[in-house]
CSV table of C-alpha atoms in Angstrom, one decimal:
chain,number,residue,atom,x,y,z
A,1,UNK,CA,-70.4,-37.1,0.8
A,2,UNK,CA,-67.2,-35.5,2.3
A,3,UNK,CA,-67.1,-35.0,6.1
A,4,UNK,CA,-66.0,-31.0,6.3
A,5,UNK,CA,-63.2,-29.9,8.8
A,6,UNK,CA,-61.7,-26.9,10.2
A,7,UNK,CA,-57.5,-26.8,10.1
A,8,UNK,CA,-56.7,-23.1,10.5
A,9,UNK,CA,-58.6,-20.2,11.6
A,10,UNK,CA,-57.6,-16.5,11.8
A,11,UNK,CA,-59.0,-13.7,13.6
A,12,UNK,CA,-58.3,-9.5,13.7
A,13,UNK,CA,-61.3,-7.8,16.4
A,14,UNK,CA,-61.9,-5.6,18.8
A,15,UNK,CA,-60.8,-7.8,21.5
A,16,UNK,CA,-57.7,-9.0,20.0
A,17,UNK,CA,-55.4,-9.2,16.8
A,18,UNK,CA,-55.2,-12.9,16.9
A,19,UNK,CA,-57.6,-16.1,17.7
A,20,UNK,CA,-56.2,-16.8,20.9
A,21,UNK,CA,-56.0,-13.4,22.4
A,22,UNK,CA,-59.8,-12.8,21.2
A,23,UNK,CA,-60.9,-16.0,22.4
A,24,UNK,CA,-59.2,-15.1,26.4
A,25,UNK,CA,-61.0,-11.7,26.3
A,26,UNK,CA,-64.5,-13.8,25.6
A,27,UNK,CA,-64.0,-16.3,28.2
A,28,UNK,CA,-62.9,-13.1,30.5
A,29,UNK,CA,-66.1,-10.9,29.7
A,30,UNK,CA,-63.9,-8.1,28.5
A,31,UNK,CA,-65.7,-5.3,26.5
A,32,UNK,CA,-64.1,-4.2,23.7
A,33,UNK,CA,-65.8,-1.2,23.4
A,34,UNK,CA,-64.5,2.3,23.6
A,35,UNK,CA,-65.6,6.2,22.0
A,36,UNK,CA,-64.7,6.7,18.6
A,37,UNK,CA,-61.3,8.0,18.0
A,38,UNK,CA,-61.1,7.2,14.2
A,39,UNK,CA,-62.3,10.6,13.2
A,40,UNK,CA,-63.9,13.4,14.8
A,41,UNK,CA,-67.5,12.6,16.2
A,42,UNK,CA,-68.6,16.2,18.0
A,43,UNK,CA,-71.6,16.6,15.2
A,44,UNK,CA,-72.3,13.1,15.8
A,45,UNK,CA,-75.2,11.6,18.4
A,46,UNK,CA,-73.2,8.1,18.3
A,47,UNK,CA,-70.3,8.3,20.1
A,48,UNK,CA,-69.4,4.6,20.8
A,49,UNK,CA,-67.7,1.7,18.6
A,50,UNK,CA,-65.7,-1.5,19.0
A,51,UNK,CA,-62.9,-0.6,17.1
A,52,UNK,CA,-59.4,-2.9,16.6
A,53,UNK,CA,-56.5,-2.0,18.7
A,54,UNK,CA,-52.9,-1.8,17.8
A,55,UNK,CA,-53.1,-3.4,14.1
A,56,UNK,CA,-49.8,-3.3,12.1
A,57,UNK,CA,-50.9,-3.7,9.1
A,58,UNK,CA,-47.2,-3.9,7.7
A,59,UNK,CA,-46.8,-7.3,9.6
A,60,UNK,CA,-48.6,-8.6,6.9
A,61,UNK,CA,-48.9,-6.1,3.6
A,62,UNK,CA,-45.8,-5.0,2.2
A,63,UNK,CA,-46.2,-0.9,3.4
A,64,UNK,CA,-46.7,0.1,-0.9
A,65,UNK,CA,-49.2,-2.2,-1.5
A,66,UNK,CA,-51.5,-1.5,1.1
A,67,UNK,CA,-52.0,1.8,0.4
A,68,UNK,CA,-53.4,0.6,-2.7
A,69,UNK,CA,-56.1,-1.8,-0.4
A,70,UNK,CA,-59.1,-0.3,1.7
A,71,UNK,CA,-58.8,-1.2,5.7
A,72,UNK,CA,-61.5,-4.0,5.2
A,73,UNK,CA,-58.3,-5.8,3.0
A,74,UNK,CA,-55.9,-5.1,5.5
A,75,UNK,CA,-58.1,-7.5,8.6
A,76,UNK,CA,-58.7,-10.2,5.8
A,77,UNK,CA,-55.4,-11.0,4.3
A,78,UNK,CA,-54.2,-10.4,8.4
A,79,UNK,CA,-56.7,-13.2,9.4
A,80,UNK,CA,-56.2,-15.2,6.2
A,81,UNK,CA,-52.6,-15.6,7.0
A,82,UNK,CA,-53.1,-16.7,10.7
A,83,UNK,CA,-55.6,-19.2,9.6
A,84,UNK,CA,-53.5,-20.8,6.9
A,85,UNK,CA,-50.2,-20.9,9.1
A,86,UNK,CA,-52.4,-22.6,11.4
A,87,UNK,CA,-54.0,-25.2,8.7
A,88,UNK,CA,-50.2,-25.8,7.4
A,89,UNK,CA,-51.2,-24.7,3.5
A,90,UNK,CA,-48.0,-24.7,1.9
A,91,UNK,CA,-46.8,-25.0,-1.6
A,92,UNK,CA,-47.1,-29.3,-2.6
A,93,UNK,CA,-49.2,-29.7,-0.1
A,94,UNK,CA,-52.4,-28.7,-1.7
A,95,UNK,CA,-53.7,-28.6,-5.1
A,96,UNK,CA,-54.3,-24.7,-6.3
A,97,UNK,CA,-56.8,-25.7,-8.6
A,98,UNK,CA,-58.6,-27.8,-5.2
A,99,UNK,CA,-58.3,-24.8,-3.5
A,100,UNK,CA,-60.9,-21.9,-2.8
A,101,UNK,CA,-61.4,-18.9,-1.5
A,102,UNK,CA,-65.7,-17.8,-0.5
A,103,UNK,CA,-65.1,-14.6,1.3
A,104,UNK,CA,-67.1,-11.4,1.6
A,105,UNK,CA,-68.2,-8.2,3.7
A,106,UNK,CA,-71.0,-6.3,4.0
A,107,UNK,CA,-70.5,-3.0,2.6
A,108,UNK,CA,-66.6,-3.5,1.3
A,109,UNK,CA,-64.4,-0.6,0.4
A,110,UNK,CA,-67.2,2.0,1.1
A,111,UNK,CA,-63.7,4.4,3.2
A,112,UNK,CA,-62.9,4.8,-0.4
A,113,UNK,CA,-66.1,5.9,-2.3
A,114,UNK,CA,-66.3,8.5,0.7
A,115,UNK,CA,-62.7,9.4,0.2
A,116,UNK,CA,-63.0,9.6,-4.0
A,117,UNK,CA,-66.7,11.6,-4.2
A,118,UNK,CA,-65.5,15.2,-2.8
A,119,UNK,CA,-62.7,14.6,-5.2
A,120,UNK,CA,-65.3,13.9,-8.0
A,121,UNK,CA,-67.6,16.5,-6.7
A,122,UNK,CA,-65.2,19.7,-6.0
A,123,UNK,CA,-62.3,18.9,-8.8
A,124,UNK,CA,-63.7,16.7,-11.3
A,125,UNK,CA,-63.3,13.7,-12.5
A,126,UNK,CA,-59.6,13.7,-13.4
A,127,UNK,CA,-59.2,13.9,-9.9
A,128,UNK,CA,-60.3,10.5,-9.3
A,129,UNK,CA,-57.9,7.7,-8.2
A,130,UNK,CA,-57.4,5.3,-10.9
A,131,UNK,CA,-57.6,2.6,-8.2
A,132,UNK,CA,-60.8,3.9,-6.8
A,133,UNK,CA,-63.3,0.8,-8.0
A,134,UNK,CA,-60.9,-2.1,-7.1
A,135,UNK,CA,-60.1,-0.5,-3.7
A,136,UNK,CA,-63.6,-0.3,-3.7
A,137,UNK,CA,-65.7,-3.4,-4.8
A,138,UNK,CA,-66.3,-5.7,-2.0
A,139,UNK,CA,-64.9,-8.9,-3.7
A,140,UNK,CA,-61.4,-7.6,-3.6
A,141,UNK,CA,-60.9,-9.3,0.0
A,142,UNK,CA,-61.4,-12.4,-1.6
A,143,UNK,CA,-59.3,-11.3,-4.3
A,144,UNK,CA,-56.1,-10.4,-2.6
A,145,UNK,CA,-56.4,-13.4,-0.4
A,146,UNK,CA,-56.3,-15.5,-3.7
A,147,UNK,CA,-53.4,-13.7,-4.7
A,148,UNK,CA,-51.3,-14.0,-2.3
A,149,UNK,CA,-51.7,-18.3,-1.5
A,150,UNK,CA,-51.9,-18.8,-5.2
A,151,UNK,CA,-55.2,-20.1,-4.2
A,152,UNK,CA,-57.0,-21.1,-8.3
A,153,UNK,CA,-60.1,-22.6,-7.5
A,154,UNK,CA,-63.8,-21.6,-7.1
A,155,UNK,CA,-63.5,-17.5,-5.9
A,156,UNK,CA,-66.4,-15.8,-4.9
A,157,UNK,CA,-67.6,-13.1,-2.6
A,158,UNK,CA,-71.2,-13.5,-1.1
A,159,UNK,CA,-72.6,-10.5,0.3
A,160,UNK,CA,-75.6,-10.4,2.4
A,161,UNK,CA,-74.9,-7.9,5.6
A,162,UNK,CA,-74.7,-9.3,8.6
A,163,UNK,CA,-75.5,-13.0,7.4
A,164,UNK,CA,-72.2,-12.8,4.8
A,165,UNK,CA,-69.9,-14.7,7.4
A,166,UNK,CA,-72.3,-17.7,7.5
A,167,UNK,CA,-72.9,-17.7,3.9
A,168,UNK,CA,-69.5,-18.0,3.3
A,169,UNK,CA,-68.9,-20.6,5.8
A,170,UNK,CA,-71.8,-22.7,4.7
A,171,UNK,CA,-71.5,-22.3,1.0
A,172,UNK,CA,-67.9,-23.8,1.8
A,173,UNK,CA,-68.8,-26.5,3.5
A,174,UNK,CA,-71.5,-27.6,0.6
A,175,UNK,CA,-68.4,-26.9,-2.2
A,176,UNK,CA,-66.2,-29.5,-0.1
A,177,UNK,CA,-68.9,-31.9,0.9
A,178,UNK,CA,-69.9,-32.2,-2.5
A,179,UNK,CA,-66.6,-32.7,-3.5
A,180,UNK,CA,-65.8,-29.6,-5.9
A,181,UNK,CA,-63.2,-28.5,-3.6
A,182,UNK,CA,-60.9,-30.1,-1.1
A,183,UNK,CA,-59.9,-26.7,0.7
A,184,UNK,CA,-61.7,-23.5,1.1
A,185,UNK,CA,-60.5,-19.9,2.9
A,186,UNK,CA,-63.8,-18.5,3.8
A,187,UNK,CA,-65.1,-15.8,6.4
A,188,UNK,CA,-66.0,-12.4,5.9
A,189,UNK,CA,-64.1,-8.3,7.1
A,190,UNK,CA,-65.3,-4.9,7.7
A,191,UNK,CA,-64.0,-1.8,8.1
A,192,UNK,CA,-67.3,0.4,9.1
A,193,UNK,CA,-66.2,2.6,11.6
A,194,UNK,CA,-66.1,5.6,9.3
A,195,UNK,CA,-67.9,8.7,8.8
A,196,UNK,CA,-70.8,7.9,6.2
A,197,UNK,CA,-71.8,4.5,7.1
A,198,UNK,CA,-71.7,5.7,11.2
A,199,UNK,CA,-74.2,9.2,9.9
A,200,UNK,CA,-76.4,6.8,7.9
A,201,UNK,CA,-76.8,3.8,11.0
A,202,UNK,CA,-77.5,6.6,13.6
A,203,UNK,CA,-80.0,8.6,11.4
A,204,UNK,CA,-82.4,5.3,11.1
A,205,UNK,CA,-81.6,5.1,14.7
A,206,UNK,CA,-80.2,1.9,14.5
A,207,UNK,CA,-77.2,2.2,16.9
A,208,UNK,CA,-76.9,3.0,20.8
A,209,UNK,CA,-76.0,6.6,20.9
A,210,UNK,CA,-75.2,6.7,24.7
A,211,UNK,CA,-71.3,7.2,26.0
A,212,UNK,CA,-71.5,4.3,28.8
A,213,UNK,CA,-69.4,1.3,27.4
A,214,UNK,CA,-70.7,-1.0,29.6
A,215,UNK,CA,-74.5,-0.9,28.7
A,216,UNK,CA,-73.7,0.0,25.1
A,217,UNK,CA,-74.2,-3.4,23.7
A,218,UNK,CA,-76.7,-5.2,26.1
A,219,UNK,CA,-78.3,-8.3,23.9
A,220,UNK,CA,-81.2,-9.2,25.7
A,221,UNK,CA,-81.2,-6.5,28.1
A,222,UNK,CA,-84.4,-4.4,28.5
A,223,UNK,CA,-82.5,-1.7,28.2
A,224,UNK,CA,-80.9,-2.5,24.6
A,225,UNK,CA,-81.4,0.0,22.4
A,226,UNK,CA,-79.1,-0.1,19.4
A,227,UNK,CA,-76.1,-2.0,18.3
A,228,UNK,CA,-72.7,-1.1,18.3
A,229,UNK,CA,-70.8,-0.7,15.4
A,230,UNK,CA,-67.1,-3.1,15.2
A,231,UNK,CA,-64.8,-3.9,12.4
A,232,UNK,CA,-62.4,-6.8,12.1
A,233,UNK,CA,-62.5,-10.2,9.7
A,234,UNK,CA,-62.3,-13.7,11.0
A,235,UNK,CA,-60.9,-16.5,8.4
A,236,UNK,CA,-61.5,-20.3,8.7
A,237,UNK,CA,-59.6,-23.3,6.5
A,238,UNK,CA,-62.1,-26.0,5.6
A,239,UNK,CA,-61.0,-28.9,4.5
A,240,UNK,CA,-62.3,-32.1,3.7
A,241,UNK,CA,-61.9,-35.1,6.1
A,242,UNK,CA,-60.0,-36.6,3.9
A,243,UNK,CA,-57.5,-34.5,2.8
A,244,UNK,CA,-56.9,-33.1,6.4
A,245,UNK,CA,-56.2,-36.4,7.4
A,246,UNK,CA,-53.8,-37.7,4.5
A,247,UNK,CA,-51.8,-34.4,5.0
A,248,UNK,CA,-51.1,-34.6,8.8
A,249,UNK,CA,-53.3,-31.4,9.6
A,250,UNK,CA,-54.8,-31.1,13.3
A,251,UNK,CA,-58.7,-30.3,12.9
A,252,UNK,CA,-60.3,-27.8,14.9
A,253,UNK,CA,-63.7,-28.8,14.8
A,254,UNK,CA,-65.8,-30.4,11.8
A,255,UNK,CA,-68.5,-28.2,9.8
A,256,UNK,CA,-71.5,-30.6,10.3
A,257,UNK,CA,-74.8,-28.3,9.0
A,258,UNK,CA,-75.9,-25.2,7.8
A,259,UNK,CA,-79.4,-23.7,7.0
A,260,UNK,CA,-80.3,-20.4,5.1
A,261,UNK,CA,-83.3,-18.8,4.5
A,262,UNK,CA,-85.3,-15.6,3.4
A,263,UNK,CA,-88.0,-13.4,6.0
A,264,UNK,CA,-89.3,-11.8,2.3
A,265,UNK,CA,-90.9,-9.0,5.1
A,266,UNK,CA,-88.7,-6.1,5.8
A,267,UNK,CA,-85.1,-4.0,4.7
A,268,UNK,CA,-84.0,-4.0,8.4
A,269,UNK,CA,-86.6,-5.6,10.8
A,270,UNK,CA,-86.5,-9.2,11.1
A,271,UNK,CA,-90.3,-10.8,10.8
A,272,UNK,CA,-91.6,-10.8,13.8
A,273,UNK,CA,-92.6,-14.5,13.7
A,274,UNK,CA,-89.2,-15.8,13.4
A,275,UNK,CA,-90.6,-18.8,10.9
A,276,UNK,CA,-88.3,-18.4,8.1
A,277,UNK,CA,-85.2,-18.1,11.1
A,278,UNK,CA,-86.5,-20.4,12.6
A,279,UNK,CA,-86.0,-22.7,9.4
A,280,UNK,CA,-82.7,-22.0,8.8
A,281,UNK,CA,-82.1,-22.9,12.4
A,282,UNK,CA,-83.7,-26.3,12.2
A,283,UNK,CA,-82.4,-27.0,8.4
A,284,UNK,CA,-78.6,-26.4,10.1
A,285,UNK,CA,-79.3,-29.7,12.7
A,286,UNK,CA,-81.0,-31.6,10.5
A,287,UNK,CA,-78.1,-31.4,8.1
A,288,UNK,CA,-76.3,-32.4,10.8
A,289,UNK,CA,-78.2,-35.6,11.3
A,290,UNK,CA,-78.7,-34.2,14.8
A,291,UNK,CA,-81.9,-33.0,17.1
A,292,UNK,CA,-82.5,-29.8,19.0
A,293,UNK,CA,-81.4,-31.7,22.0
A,294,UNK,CA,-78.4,-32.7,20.9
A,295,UNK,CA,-76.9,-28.7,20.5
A,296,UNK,CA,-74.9,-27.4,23.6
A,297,UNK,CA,-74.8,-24.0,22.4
A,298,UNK,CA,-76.4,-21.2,20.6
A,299,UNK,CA,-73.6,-18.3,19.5
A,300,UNK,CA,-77.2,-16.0,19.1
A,301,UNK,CA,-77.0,-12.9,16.7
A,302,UNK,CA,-77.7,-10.6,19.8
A,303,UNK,CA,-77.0,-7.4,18.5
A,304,UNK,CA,-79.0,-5.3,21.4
A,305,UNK,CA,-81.6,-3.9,19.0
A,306,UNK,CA,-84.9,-3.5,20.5
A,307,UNK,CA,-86.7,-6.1,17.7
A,308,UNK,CA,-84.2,-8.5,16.9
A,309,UNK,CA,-83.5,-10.6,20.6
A,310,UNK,CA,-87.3,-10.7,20.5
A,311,UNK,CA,-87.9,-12.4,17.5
A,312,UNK,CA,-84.5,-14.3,17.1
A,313,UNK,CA,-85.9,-15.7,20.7
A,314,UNK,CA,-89.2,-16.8,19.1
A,315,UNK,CA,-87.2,-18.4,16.2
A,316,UNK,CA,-85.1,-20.5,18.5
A,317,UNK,CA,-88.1,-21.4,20.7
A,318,UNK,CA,-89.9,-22.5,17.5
A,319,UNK,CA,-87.1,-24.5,16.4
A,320,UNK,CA,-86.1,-26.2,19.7
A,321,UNK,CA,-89.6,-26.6,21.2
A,322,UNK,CA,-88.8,-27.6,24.9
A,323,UNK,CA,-85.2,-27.8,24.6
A,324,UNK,CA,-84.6,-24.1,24.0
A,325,UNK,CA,-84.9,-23.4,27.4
A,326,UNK,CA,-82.0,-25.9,28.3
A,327,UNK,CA,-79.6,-24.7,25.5
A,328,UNK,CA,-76.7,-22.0,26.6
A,329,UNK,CA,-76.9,-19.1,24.7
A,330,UNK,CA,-75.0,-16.3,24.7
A,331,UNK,CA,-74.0,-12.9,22.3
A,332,UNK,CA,-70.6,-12.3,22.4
A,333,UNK,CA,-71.5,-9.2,20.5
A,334,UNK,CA,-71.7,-7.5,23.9
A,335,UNK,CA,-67.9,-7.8,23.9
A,336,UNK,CA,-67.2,-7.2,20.4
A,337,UNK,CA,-70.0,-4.9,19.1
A,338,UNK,CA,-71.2,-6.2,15.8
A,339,UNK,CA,-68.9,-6.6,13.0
A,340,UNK,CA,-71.3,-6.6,10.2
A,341,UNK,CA,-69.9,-8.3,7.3
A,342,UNK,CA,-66.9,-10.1,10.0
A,343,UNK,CA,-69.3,-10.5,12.2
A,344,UNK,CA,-70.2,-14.2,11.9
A,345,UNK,CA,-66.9,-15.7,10.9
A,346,UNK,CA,-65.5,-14.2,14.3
A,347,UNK,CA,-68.9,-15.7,15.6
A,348,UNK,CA,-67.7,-18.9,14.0
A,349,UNK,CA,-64.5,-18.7,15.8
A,350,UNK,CA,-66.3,-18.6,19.4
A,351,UNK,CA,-68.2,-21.7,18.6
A,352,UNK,CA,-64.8,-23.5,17.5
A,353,UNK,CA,-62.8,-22.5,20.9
A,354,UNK,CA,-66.3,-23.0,22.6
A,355,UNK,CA,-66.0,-26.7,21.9
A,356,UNK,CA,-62.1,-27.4,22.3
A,357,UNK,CA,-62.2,-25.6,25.8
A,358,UNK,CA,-65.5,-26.9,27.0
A,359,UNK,CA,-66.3,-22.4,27.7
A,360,UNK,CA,-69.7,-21.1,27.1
A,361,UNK,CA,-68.6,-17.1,26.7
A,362,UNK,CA,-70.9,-14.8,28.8
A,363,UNK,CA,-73.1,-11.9,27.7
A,364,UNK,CA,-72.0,-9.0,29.2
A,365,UNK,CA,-73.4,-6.1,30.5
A,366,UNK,CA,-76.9,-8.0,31.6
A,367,UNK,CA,-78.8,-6.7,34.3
A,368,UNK,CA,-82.2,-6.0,33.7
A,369,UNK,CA,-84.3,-9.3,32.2
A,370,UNK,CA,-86.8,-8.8,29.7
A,371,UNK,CA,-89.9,-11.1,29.9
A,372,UNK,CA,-89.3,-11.6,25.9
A,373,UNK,CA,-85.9,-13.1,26.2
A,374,UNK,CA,-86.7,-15.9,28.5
A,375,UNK,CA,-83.9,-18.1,27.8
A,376,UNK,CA,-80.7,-18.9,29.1
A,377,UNK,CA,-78.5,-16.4,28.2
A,378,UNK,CA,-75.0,-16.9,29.7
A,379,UNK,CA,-75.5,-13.5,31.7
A,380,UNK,CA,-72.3,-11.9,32.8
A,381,UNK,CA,-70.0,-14.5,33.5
A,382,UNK,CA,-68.4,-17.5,31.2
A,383,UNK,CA,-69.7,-21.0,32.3
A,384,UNK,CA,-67.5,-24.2,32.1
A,385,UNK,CA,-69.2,-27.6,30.4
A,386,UNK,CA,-68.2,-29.9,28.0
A,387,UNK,CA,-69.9,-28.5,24.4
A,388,UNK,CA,-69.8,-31.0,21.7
A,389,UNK,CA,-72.5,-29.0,19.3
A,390,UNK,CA,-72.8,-25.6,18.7
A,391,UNK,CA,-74.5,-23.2,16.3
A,392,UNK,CA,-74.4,-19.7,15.2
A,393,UNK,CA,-77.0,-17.6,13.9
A,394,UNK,CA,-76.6,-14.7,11.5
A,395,UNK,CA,-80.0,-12.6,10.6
A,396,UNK,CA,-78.7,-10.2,8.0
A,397,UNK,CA,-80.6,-6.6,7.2
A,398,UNK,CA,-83.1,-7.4,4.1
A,399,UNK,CA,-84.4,-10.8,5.7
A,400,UNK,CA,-81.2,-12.8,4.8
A,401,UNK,CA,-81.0,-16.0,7.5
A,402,UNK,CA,-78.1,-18.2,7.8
A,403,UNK,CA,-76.8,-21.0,10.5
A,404,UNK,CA,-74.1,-22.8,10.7
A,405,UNK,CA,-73.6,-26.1,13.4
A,406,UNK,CA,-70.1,-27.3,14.6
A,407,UNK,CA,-69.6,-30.3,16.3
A,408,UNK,CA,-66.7,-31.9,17.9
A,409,UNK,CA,-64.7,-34.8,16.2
C-alpha cells in the first residue's frame, strides 16, 4: 500500500485568511470571536460568532463569477488555491485523470435557499434565480475547485456535519493508499453565520447565547454552555509517497490512520458511553500500526456543549486506557468557534503545524475544572514539545464519528 502525504494545505478562518497567520493566532491563544455583525441580531438571544475577517474574495474569484457562488464557495476555492500553490500542482506535473477532489460542508449553500424562498413565497416562482440549486447544493465546493485545477479524477462531496472534514480527509487517504489516485484536494467550508441556520441552532439551545467573548467557547469548562458558531474552509493536498517524492514536492506531514464510526443513538447528542467514538479513535492508531502511547496529541472536538466534552472524554479514556491521562489535548475551537462542515480540515491543519513546530495550541478561556474532563487539556497557554503523532477527532450531529492520525516523516 501507498504511504499518504501532505504537500499543500490552505486555510480561510476566523483567526486568519491564510495557514500561517491562523496557525500564529493558535500558538498565541487569540480568540477569534466577536458579536455578529453579518446581519442584524436584536430579535436574536445569540449574539456571538467567530466570523472571517477582511476576506477579498476577488483575490481569488473573478468579481462576475462569484456572484454566481454562495460564500461557502468563495473560503474553498480561497483555501484550495493556497494549498495547491503550496503542494506545487501545475499543469505536466500531475496527471488530471490521477487527480481528485473529496470535499464537502455541512449544510452548503443554505444563504441561498433563504435568499430564493421569500422570492418563491411573496412573487412566485418566476421570480426564482435560475442559479438557485447549483448555488445551492453542497457539492458545488467540490465542483468549482475541480473546475478551476482541471482536476478529472474521482469527485465527491461527503456530508456528515461536523465529522465532513475528517471524512474527506480519511476517505482521501484510503483512495491514494489504495492506489486509485495519486493526488487528492480534500477538506470541507462553511458559511453558517446567517440568519436561518443561527434561529434554528439557538432555538434547540445548542449555542452560547451570552455577549462575553472570552467564556463564549469554553471546551471543558464547567461553565460551557453552547458552542459558537464560525465559518471558514481548510484544504489539504494528499499525495502519495511516491509521487511527492518523484516530483520534488516538500511534505508536510504523512496521513498515517483514520477510523469512522456510527453512535446509532441520537440526532444531536453523542452516546453517552463513548464506545462507538471510542472505536473510531482506536481504529485511526491501529491503522497507523501505532499504540495509544505512541500519540503526542489529541486536536479533541471540544465544542463547549454541556454533553459532548463529557462523553468525547470517556471515549478517549476508553481508547487510551492509562495513557489518556499523559496525552496533550487541547480544543482550538475556543479560538476559532466551531466551523461545522470546515471545522475538521482546519482541525487538520493544527495537527500538521502541531508537528513541524513541536506547539501544542492552548484551550482558551479555561478556568473552572470540571471533575468530568479530567484530562490534560492544554488550559490557557500553548506548550512547547516535540509531537511526532497527533489525531483529530470529529463527532458529527446524527452519531457520525471520524478520526484522522498524522505523524511526522
Amino acid at each position: 500500500m501507498e504511504r499518504v502525504v501532505i504537500t499543500g494545505m490552505g486555510a480561510i478562518t476566523p483567526l486568519g485568511n491564510d495557514v500561517d497567520s491562523f496557525w500564529q493566532a493558535l500558538k498565541q491563544g487569540k480568540c477569534g470571536i466577536g458579536p455578529i455583525t453579518r446581519f442584524d441580531v436584536s430579535d436574536y438571544k445569540v449574539k456571538l460568532a467567530a466570523q472571517v475577517k477582511d476576506f477579498d474574495v476577488t483575490q481569488y474569484v473573478d468579481k462576475r463569477e462569484a456572484r454566481r457562488m454562495d460564500v461557502n464557495c468563495h473560503f474553498a476555492l480561497a483555501a484550495a488555491q493556497q494549498a495547491v500553490d503550496q503542494a506545487g500542482l501545475k499543469e505536466g506535473n500531475f496527471d488530471p485523470f490521477r487527480t481528485g477532489v473529496f470535499y464537502g460542508s455541512g449544510v452548503g449553500g443554505l444563504q441561498i435557499a433563504e435568499e430564493e424562498i421569500p422570492k418563491l413565497l411573496e412573487k412566485g416562482p418566476s421570480r426564482v434565480s435560475p442559479l438557485c440549486i447549483p448555488e445551492m447544493i453542497a457539492n458545488m465546493a467540490a465542483a468549482y475547485i475541480s473546475m478551476r485545477f482541471g482536476f478529472k479524477g474521482e469527485n465527491f462531496c461527503p456530508v456528515s456535519a461536523c465529522a465532513t472534514g475528517n471524512h474527506s480527509i480519511g476517505e482521501a487517504m484510503r483512495a491514494i493508499r489504495h492506489g486509485y489516485q495519486d493526488i487528492v484536494l480534500c477538506g470541507g467550508t462553511e458559511n453558517g453565520i446567517i440568519p436561518i441556520s443561527m434561529a434554528g441552532f439557538q432555538n434547540m439551545k445548542a449555542v452560547h447565547m451570552g455577549d462575553d467573548p472570552t467564556c463564549a467557547s469554553i471546551p471543558f469548562d464547567a461553565r460551557r454552555s453552547g458552542f459558537v458558531m464560525g465559518e471558514g474552509a481548510g484544504c489539504l493536498v494528499l499525495e502519495s509517497y511516491t509521487h511527492a517524492v518523484n516530483r520534488g514536492a516538500t511534505i508536510l506531514a504523512e496521513v498515517a490512520g483514520y477510523g469512522a464510526s456510527g453512535d446509532a443513538y441520537h440526532i444531536t447528542s453523542p452516546a453517552p458511553d463513548g464506545e462507538a467514538a471510542a472505536h473510531a479513535i482506536a481504529r485511526a492508531i491501529a491503522d497507523a500500526g501505532l499504540t495509544p502511547s505512541d500519540v503526542d496529541y489529541i486536536n479533541a472536538h471540544g465544542t463547549s456543549t454541556p454533553l459532548n466534552e463529557k462523553y468525547e472524554t470517556i471515549a478517549i479514556k476508553k481508547a487510551f486506557g492509562e495513557d489518556a491521562y499523559k496525552v496533550h489535548i487541547s480544543s482550538t475551537k475556543s479560538m476559532t468557534g466551531h466551523l461545522l462542515g470546515g471545522a475538521a480540515a482546519v482541525e487538520a491543519i493544527a495537527c500538521v503545524m502541531a508537528i513541524r513546530d513541536g506547539v501544542i495550541p492552548p484551550t482558551i478561556g479555561y478556568k473552572e475544572p470540571d471533575p468530568d474532563c479530567d484530562l490534560d487539556i492544554t488550559p490557557n497557554v500553548a506548550v512547547q514539545m516535540p509531537v511526532n503523532v497527533a489525531i483529530s477527532n470529529a463527532l458529527g450531529f446524527g452519531g457520525h464519528n471520524a478520526t484522522v492520525l498524522f505523524k511526522k516523516v
